[in-house]
Amino acid sequence: MDVWKPSVTVAAVIERAGHFLLVEEETSDGIRFNQPAGHLDPNESLIDAVARETLEEAAYDFTPTALLGMYMSRYLSSRTHKEVTYLRFAFTGELGRAHDRPLDHGILRAVWMTREELLACQEKHRSQLVMRCVDDYLAGKRTPLSIIYTHPSVVGELHG
């Protein structure tokens, strides 16, 4: 029997002076905008994953300070023609130092956009969650990181 498993992803919603940090990326559906985001890797906490993805995709250090929200979405993959469900954990926090380093494969550039600029290009968003996360951020939605617990077995050696 197959067990249904959503893809767990993380995203960083970072605002500076009314502009949000996004990445422009090549996807199977063309060039799209998204928050710095990606899949949770094995042996990684959600907090570590969002910091890693922000560094890899936007070349910035990022320290999460709050959980913005947990989001589920489903879509039909244009590449595989199969349904995919995502469970996204979006964080906000402090933007750190910029690094002079190559961006992840497929990432064209990091870009800062206002909410209005994002609204004007919704057809180029990676998913409907891009705008929802920005609006939740602007609405002041924040949950303390203390609600997230990662058992040491996740990031350490597994003992039977």
mmCIF file of N, CA, C and O in Angstrom, residues 83-134:
data_model
loop_
_atom_site.group_PDB
_atom_site.id
_atom_site.type_symbol
_atom_site.label_atom_id
_atom_site.label_comp_id
_atom_site.label_asym_id
_atom_site.label_seq_id
_atom_site.Cartn_x
_atom_site.Cartn_y
_atom_site.Cartn_z
ATOM 1 N N GLU A 83 -0.114 14.709 -9.280
ATOM 2 C CA GLU A 83 -0.436 15.647 -8.213
ATOM 3 C C GLU A 83 0.710 15.712 -7.216
ATOM 4 O O GLU A 83 1.308 14.694 -6.880
ATOM 5 N N VAL A 84 1.007 16.932 -6.770
ATOM 6 C CA VAL A 84 2.025 17.138 -5.754
ATOM 7 C C VAL A 84 1.412 18.003 -4.657
ATOM 8 O O VAL A 84 0.768 19.012 -4.942
ATOM 9 N N THR A 85 1.586 17.587 -3.407
ATOM 10 C CA THR A 85 1.126 18.374 -2.268
ATOM 11 C C THR A 85 2.342 18.878 -1.511
ATOM 12 O O THR A 85 3.272 18.109 -1.236
ATOM 13 N N TYR A 86 2.338 20.158 -1.212
ATOM 14 C CA TYR A 86 3.417 20.769 -0.454
ATOM 15 C C TYR A 86 2.916 21.194 0.914
ATOM 16 O O TYR A 86 1.802 21.720 1.043
ATOM 17 N N LEU A 87 3.729 20.968 1.916
ATOM 18 C CA LEU A 87 3.508 21.471 3.264
ATOM 19 C C LEU A 87 4.653 22.446 3.517
ATOM 20 O O LEU A 87 5.811 22.036 3.650
ATOM 21 N N ARG A 88 4.331 23.744 3.502
ATOM 22 C CA ARG A 88 5.335 24.808 3.571
ATOM 23 C C ARG A 88 5.338 25.442 4.953
ATOM 24 O O ARG A 88 4.297 25.834 5.473
ATOM 25 N N PHE A 89 6.526 25.540 5.522
ATOM 26 C CA PHE A 89 6.730 26.254 6.772
ATOM 27 C C PHE A 89 7.433 27.556 6.419
ATOM 28 O O PHE A 89 8.573 27.538 5.943
ATOM 29 N N ALA A 90 6.743 28.679 6.619
ATOM 30 C CA ALA A 90 7.306 29.984 6.259
ATOM 31 C C ALA A 90 7.775 30.700 7.527
ATOM 32 O O ALA A 90 7.057 30.732 8.531
ATOM 33 N N PHE A 91 8.961 31.262 7.438
ATOM 34 C CA PHE A 91 9.578 31.945 8.571
ATOM 35 C C PHE A 91 9.887 33.378 8.208
ATOM 36 O O PHE A 91 10.129 33.705 7.051
ATOM 37 N N THR A 92 9.912 34.220 9.226
ATOM 38 C CA THR A 92 10.437 35.560 9.077
ATOM 39 C C THR A 92 11.564 35.702 10.084
ATOM 40 O O THR A 92 11.687 34.892 10.999
ATOM 41 N N GLY A 93 12.398 36.702 9.879
ATOM 42 C CA GLY A 93 13.527 36.841 10.784
ATOM 43 C C GLY A 93 14.463 37.943 10.354
ATOM 44 O O GLY A 93 14.071 38.882 9.664
ATOM 45 N N GLU A 94 15.713 37.789 10.746
ATOM 46 C CA GLU A 94 16.708 38.815 10.525
ATOM 47 C C GLU A 94 17.620 38.460 9.363
ATOM 48 O O GLU A 94 18.183 37.367 9.322
ATOM 49 N N LEU A 95 17.727 39.395 8.461
ATOM 50 C CA LEU A 95 18.621 39.233 7.326
ATOM 51 C C LEU A 95 20.024 39.596 7.777
ATOM 52 O O LEU A 95 20.246 40.622 8.413
ATOM 53 N N GLY A 96 20.976 38.746 7.451
ATOM 54 C CA GLY A 96 22.363 38.981 7.831
ATOM 55 C C GLY A 96 23.192 39.437 6.653
ATOM 56 O O GLY A 96 22.692 40.041 5.701
ATOM 57 N N ARG A 97 24.431 39.063 6.712
ATOM 58 C CA ARG A 97 25.430 39.489 5.738
ATOM 59 C C ARG A 97 25.169 38.885 4.364
ATOM 60 O O ARG A 97 24.746 37.746 4.238
ATOM 61 N N ALA A 98 25.440 39.670 3.324
ATOM 62 C CA ALA A 98 25.390 39.180 1.946
ATOM 63 C C ALA A 98 26.728 38.537 1.627
ATOM 64 O O ALA A 98 27.776 38.986 2.101
ATOM 65 N N HIS A 99 26.699 37.475 0.847
ATOM 66 C CA HIS A 99 27.916 36.746 0.474
ATOM 67 C C HIS A 99 28.121 36.826 -1.037
ATOM 68 O O HIS A 99 27.158 36.821 -1.798
ATOM 69 N N ASP A 100 29.368 36.876 -1.427
ATOM 70 C CA ASP A 100 29.707 36.830 -2.848
ATOM 71 C C ASP A 100 29.931 35.367 -3.185
ATOM 72 O O ASP A 100 31.037 34.836 -3.001
ATOM 73 N N ARG A 101 28.860 34.707 -3.607
ATOM 74 C CA ARG A 101 28.921 33.277 -3.895
ATOM 75 C C ARG A 101 27.917 32.953 -4.985
ATOM 76 O O ARG A 101 26.928 33.672 -5.163
ATOM 77 N N PRO A 102 28.131 31.868 -5.709
ATOM 78 C CA PRO A 102 27.160 31.480 -6.736
ATOM 79 C C PRO A 102 25.829 31.091 -6.095
ATOM 80 O O PRO A 102 25.796 30.567 -4.984
ATOM 81 N N LEU A 103 24.756 31.363 -6.811
ATOM 82 C CA LEU A 103 23.427 30.977 -6.347
ATOM 83 C C LEU A 103 23.140 29.552 -6.797
ATOM 84 O O LEU A 103 23.762 29.041 -7.729
ATOM 85 N N ASP A 104 22.185 28.915 -6.125
ATOM 86 C CA ASP A 104 21.787 27.546 -6.463
ATOM 87 C C ASP A 104 21.493 27.394 -7.956
ATOM 88 O O ASP A 104 21.068 28.356 -8.612
ATOM 89 N N HIS A 105 21.656 26.185 -8.451
ATOM 90 C CA HIS A 105 21.334 25.875 -9.846
ATOM 91 C C HIS A 105 19.884 26.263 -10.134
ATOM 92 O O HIS A 105 18.983 25.925 -9.377
ATOM 93 N N GLY A 106 19.654 26.999 -11.207
ATOM 94 C CA GLY A 106 18.309 27.412 -11.590
ATOM 95 C C GLY A 106 17.904 28.776 -11.070
ATOM 96 O O GLY A 106 16.922 29.351 -11.535
ATOM 97 N N ILE A 107 18.633 29.297 -10.087
ATOM 98 C CA ILE A 107 18.317 30.626 -9.553
ATOM 99 C C ILE A 107 19.035 31.660 -10.422
ATOM 100 O O ILE A 107 20.254 31.620 -10.584
ATOM 101 N N LEU A 108 18.268 32.564 -11.000
ATOM 102 C CA LEU A 108 18.833 33.584 -11.877
ATOM 103 C C LEU A 108 19.373 34.776 -11.098
ATOM 104 O O LEU A 108 20.408 35.328 -11.432
ATOM 105 N N ARG A 109 18.618 35.184 -10.059
ATOM 106 C CA ARG A 109 19.041 36.344 -9.270
ATOM 107 C C ARG A 109 18.153 36.490 -8.046
ATOM 108 O O ARG A 109 17.030 35.971 -8.007
ATOM 109 N N ALA A 110 18.672 37.219 -7.072
ATOM 110 C CA ALA A 110 17.864 37.654 -5.939
ATOM 111 C C ALA A 110 17.374 39.056 -6.282
ATOM 112 O O ALA A 110 18.086 39.837 -6.910
ATOM 113 N N VAL A 111 16.142 39.361 -5.899
ATOM 114 C CA VAL A 111 15.547 40.650 -6.260
ATOM 115 C C VAL A 111 14.657 41.124 -5.109
ATOM 116 O O VAL A 111 14.072 40.308 -4.397
ATOM 117 N N TRP A 112 14.598 42.434 -4.920
ATOM 118 C CA TRP A 112 13.731 43.031 -3.898
ATOM 119 C C TRP A 112 12.518 43.631 -4.591
ATOM 120 O O TRP A 112 12.661 44.390 -5.546
ATOM 121 N N MET A 113 11.311 43.286 -4.111
ATOM 122 C CA MET A 113 10.072 43.778 -4.731
ATOM 123 C C MET A 113 9.093 44.242 -3.657
ATOM 124 O O MET A 113 9.013 43.646 -2.583
ATOM 125 N N THR A 114 8.330 45.280 -3.983
ATOM 126 C CA THR A 114 7.261 45.733 -3.085
ATOM 127 C C THR A 114 6.045 44.813 -3.240
ATOM 128 O O THR A 114 5.960 44.036 -4.204
ATOM 129 N N ARG A 115 5.103 44.929 -2.339
ATOM 130 C CA ARG A 115 3.867 44.151 -2.449
ATOM 131 C C ARG A 115 3.155 44.488 -3.760
ATOM 132 O O ARG A 115 2.636 43.610 -4.436
ATOM 133 N N GLU A 116 3.139 45.757 -4.117
ATOM 134 C CA GLU A 116 2.473 46.186 -5.343
ATOM 135 C C GLU A 116 3.137 45.568 -6.576
ATOM 136 O O GLU A 116 2.454 45.149 -7.513
ATOM 137 N N GLU A 117 4.454 45.525 -6.583
ATOM 138 C CA GLU A 117 5.163 44.893 -7.692
ATOM 139 C C GLU A 117 4.851 43.395 -7.758
ATOM 140 O O GLU A 117 4.688 42.835 -8.852
ATOM 141 N N LEU A 118 4.757 42.776 -6.596
ATOM 142 C CA LEU A 118 4.390 41.358 -6.551
ATOM 143 C C LEU A 118 2.972 41.128 -7.063
ATOM 144 O O LEU A 118 2.712 40.183 -7.807
ATOM 145 N N LEU A 119 2.063 41.995 -6.665
ATOM 146 C CA LEU A 119 0.676 41.876 -7.140
ATOM 147 C C LEU A 119 0.598 41.978 -8.658
ATOM 148 O O LEU A 119 -0.196 41.295 -9.296
ATOM 149 N N ALA A 120 1.441 42.835 -9.223
ATOM 150 C CA ALA A 120 1.403 43.074 -10.668
ATOM 151 C C ALA A 120 1.947 41.904 -11.486
ATOM 152 O O ALA A 120 1.736 41.872 -12.701
ATOM 153 N N CYS A 121 2.617 40.958 -10.836
ATOM 154 C CA CYS A 121 3.192 39.843 -11.600
ATOM 155 C C CYS A 121 2.801 38.482 -11.019
ATOM 156 O O CYS A 121 3.579 37.530 -11.074
ATOM 157 N N GLN A 122 1.581 38.378 -10.503
ATOM 158 C CA GLN A 122 1.152 37.136 -9.857
ATOM 159 C C GLN A 122 1.211 35.922 -10.773
ATOM 160 O O GLN A 122 1.435 34.806 -10.316
ATOM 161 N N GLU A 123 1.054 36.135 -12.078
ATOM 162 C CA GLU A 123 1.115 35.006 -13.013
ATOM 163 C C GLU A 123 2.523 34.428 -13.090
ATOM 164 O O GLU A 123 2.716 33.318 -13.595
ATOM 165 N N LYS A 124 3.502 35.145 -12.559
ATOM 166 C CA LYS A 124 4.889 34.662 -12.564
ATOM 167 C C LYS A 124 5.340 34.149 -11.196
ATOM 168 O O LYS A 124 6.524 33.881 -11.001
ATOM 169 N N HIS A 125 4.405 34.021 -10.261
ATOM 170 C CA HIS A 125 4.761 33.480 -8.948
ATOM 171 C C HIS A 125 4.924 31.966 -9.050
ATOM 172 O O HIS A 125 4.194 31.302 -9.794
ATOM 173 N N ARG A 126 5.843 31.422 -8.293
ATOM 174 C CA ARG A 126 6.072 29.975 -8.274
ATOM 175 C C ARG A 126 4.824 29.243 -7.787
ATOM 176 O O ARG A 126 4.501 28.159 -8.250
ATOM 177 N N SER A 127 4.130 29.853 -6.820
ATOM 178 C CA SER A 127 2.875 29.278 -6.325
ATOM 179 C C SER A 127 2.010 30.401 -5.764
ATOM 180 O O SER A 127 2.463 31.527 -5.593
ATOM 181 N N GLN A 128 0.768 30.036 -5.444
ATOM 182 C CA GLN A 128 -0.152 31.005 -4.842
ATOM 183 C C GLN A 128 0.295 31.384 -3.429
ATOM 184 O O GLN A 128 -0.163 32.363 -2.865
ATOM 185 N N LEU A 129 1.200 30.601 -2.863
ATOM 186 C CA LEU A 129 1.640 30.855 -1.493
ATOM 187 C C LEU A 129 2.563 32.057 -1.379
ATOM 188 O O LEU A 129 2.709 32.626 -0.296
ATOM 189 N N VAL A 130 3.185 32.486 -2.465
ATOM 190 C CA VAL A 130 4.088 33.633 -2.423
ATOM 191 C C VAL A 130 3.345 34.856 -1.898
ATOM 192 O O VAL A 130 3.765 35.502 -0.934
ATOM 193 N N MET A 131 2.227 35.177 -2.508
ATOM 194 C CA MET A 131 1.463 36.358 -2.112
ATOM 195 C C MET A 131 0.831 36.165 -0.732
ATOM 196 O O MET A 131 0.811 37.092 0.082
ATOM 197 N N ARG A 132 0.329 34.967 -0.474
ATOM 198 C CA ARG A 132 -0.306 34.688 0.820
ATOM 199 C C ARG A 132 0.684 34.912 1.966
ATOM 200 O O ARG A 132 0.355 35.493 2.989
ATOM 201 N N CYS A 133 1.919 34.461 1.790
ATOM 202 C CA CYS A 133 2.935 34.636 2.833
ATOM 203 C C CYS A 133 3.266 36.116 3.044
ATOM 204 O O CYS A 133 3.420 36.561 4.184
ATOM 205 N N VAL A 134 3.356 36.882 1.974
ATOM 206 C CA VAL A 134 3.612 38.322 2.096
ATOM 207 C C VAL A 134 2.461 38.988 2.836
ATOM 208 O O VAL A 134 2.665 39.795 3.751
#
